[in-house]
Short mmCIF file of C-alpha atoms in Angstrom, two decimals:
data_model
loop_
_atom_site.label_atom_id
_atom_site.label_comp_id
_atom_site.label_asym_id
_atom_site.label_seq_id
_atom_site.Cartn_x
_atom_site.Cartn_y
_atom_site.Cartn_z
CA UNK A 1 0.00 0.00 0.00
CA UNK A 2 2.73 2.35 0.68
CA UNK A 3 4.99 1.48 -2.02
CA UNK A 4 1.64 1.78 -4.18
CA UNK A 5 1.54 5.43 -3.11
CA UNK A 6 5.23 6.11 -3.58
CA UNK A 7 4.74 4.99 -6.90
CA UNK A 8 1.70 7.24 -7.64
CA UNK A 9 3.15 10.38 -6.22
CA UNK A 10 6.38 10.31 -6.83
CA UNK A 11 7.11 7.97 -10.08
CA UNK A 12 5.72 8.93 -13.80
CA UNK A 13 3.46 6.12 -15.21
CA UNK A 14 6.55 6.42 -18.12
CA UNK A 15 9.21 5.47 -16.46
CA UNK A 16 10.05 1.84 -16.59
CA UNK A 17 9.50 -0.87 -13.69
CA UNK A 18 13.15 -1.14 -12.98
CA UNK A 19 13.64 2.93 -12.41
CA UNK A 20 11.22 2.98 -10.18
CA UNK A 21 12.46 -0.04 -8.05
CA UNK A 22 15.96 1.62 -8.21
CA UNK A 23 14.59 4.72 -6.92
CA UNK A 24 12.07 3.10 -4.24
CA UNK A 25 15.30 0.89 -2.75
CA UNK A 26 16.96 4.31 -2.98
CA UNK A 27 14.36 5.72 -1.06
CA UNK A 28 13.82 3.30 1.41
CA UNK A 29 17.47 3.19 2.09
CA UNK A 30 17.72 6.73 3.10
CA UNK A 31 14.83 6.66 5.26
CA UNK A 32 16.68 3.88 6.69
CA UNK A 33 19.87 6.00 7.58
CA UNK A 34 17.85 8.86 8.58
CA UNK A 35 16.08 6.65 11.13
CA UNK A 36 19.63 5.24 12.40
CA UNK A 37 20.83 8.46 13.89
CA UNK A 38 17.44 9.19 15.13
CA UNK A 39 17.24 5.32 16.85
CA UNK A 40 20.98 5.99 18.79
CA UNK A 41 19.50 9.28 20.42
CA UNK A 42 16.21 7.81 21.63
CA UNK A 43 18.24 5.27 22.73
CA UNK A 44 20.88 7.81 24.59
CA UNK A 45 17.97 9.67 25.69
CA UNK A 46 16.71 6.46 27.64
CA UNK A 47 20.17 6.47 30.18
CA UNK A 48 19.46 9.08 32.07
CA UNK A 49 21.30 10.36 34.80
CA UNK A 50 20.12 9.37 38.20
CA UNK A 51 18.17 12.21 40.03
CA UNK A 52 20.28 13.58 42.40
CA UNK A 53 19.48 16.35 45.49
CA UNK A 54 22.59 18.57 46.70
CA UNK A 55 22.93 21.65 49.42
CA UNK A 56 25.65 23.93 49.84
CA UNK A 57 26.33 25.71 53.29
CA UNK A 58 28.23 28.24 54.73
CA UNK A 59 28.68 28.22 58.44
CA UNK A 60 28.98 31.66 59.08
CA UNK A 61 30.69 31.01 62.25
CA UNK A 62 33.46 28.90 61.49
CA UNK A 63 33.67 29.85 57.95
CA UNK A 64 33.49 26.27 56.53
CA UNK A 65 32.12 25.29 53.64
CA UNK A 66 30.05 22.16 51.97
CA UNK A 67 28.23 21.07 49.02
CA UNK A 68 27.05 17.70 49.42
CA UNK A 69 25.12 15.33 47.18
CA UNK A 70 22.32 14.18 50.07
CA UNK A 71 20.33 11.87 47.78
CA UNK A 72 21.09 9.85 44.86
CA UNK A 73 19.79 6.49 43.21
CA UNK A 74 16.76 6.63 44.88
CA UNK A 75 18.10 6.60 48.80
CA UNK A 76 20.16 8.98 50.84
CA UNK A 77 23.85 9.18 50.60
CA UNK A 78 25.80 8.41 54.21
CA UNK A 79 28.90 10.73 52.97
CA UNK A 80 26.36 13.58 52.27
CA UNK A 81 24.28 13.67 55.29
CA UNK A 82 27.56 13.13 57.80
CA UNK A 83 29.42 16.22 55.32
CA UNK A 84 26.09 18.43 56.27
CA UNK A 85 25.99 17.02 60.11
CA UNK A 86 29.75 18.19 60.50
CA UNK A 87 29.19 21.43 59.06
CA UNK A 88 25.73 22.05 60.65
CA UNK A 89 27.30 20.84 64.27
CA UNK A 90 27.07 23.06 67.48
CA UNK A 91 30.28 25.38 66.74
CA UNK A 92 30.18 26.46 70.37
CA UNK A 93 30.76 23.05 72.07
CA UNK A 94 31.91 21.65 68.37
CA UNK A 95 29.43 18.50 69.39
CA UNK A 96 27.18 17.12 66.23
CA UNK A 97 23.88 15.31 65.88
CA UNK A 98 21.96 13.46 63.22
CA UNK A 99 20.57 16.62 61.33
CA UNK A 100 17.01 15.54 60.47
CA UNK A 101 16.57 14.33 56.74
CA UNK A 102 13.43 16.16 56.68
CA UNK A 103 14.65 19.39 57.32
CA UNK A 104 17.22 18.97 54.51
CA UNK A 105 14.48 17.72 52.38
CA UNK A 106 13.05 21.12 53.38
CA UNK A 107 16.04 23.34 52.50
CA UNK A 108 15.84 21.04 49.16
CA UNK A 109 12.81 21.75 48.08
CA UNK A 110 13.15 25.59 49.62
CA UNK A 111 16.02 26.04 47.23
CA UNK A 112 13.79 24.30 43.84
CA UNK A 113 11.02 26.58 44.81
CA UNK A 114 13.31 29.80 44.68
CA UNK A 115 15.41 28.09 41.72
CA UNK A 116 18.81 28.33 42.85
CA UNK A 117 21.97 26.50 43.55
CA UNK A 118 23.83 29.33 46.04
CA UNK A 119 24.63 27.89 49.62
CA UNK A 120 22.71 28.80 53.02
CA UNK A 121 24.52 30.85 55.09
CA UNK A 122 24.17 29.20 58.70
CA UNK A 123 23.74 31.33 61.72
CA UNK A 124 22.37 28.21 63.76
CA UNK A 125 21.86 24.67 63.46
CA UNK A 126 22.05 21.89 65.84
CA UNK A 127 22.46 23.39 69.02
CA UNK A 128 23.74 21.05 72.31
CA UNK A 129 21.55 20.85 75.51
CA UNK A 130 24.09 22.98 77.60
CA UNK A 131 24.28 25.61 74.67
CA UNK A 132 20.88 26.05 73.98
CA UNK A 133 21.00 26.58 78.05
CA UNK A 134 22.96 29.27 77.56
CA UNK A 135 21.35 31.27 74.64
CA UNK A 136 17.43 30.88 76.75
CA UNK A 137 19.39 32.77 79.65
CA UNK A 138 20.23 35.07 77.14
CA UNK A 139 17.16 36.03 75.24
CA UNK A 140 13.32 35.19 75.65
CA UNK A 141 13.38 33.97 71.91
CA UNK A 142 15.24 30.54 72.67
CA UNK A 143 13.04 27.95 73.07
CA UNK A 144 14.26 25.55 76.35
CA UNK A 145 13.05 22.54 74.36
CA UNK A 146 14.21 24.09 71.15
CA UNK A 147 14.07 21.76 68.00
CA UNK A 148 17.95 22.92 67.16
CA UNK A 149 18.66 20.43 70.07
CA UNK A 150 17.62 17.39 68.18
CA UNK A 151 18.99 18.40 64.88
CA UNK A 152 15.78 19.53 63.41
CA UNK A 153 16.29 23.65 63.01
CA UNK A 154 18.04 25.50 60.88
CA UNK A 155 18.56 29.34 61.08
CA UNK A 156 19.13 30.52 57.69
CA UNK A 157 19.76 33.49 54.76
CA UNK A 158 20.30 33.15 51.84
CA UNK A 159 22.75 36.16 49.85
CA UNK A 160 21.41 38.82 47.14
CA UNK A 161 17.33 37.03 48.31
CA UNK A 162 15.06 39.36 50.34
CA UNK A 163 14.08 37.82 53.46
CA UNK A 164 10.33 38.23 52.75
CA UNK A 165 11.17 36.21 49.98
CA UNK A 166 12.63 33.67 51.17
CA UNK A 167 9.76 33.48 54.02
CA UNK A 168 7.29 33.50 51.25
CA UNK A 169 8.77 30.58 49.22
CA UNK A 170 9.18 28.40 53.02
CA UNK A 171 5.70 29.26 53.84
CA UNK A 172 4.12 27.94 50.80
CA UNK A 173 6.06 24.63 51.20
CA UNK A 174 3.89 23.73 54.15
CA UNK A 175 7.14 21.45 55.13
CA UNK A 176 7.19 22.65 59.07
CA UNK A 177 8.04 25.63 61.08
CA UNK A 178 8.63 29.22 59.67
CA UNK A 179 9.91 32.01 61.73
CA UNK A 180 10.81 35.38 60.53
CA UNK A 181 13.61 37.64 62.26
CA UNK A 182 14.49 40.64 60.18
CA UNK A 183 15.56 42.71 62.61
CA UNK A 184 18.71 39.62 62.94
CA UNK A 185 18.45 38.79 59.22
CA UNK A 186 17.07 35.59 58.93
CA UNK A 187 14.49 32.69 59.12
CA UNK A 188 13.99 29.69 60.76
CA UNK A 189 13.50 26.58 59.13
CA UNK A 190 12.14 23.51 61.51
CA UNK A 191 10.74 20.16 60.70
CA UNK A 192 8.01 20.34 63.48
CA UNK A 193 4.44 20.75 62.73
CA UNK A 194 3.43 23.42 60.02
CA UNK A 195 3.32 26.68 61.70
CA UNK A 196 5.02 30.33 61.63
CA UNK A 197 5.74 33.22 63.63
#
């Protein structure tokens, strides 16, 4: 049926038979090389890389640095998460925790939302029982049972962002806790309940 239509369209009723096969074997052979280089990119298409989640942080206290790859293959990476507890730990007592994969998750999907790659600047992560002590004499904003002592707060900027913005995009994630401190330039990130202040 095809090669009937070939014929039709493309081939003069004076031409003889064996022109016309020439020509339709001519034919079908470049379609067939056109199709080859088409075939190898589907097929390179098909490998894709494996979905991978990174974070970079600055510690603004000890001035170290990270960017580790978290999650890849479909489960979280040991190296990452320990790279991100050491640089997250309480720089005060220099003691680290298990940082909560949930609040990283958070900071992940914080970071997609405001489509960037640019590393948190850390004013406070994990926090140790005796520190955390220390800061509630301090101030009435420290929390006694504060979630920074079990690894699962993060106080946070993020360079050339507004802070409204960055509120904004951590509030619509409906991930956990939101707080809001301009006045000491920046926000806290929690993986407690939804709620902000």
């Amino acid at each position: 049926m095809i090669r009937k239509l070939f014929e039709q369209h493309y081939l003069s009723e004076t031409e003889p038979v064996q022109s016309r096969r020439r020509l339709l074997q001519a034919g079908l052979g470049a379609c067939a090389m056109l199709a080859l280089p088409m075939t190898a990119t589907t097929a390179h298409a098909a490998i894709k890389k494996p979905y991978e989640k990174k974070l970079s942080f600055l510690n603004l206290h000890t001035g170290e640095r990270t960017r580790a790859t978290f999650w890849a293959n479909g489960r979280y990476v040991p190296e990452g998460l320990r790279a991100i507890n050491h640089v997250l730990r309480d720089h005060r007592t220099n003691e680290r925790t298990t940082i909560d994969p949930y609040l990283v998750d958070f900071l992940h999907q914080l970071q997609y939302r405001l489509r960037t790659n640019q590393e948190f600047h850390v004013i406070s992560a994990y926090r140790s029982h005796a520190t955390n002590a220390k800061l509630a004499q301090l101030s009435d904003g420290v929390a006694k049972n504060s979630l920074h002592t079990q690894g699962k707060a993060i106080d946070i900027r993020l360079p050339g962002r507004k802070l409204a913005d960055l509120r904004s995009a951590a509030l619509s994630l409906q991930m956990g806790g939101v707080g809001y401190y301009p006045s000491s330039n920046f926000i806290h990130l929690d993986s407690g309940r939804v709620r902000f202040w």
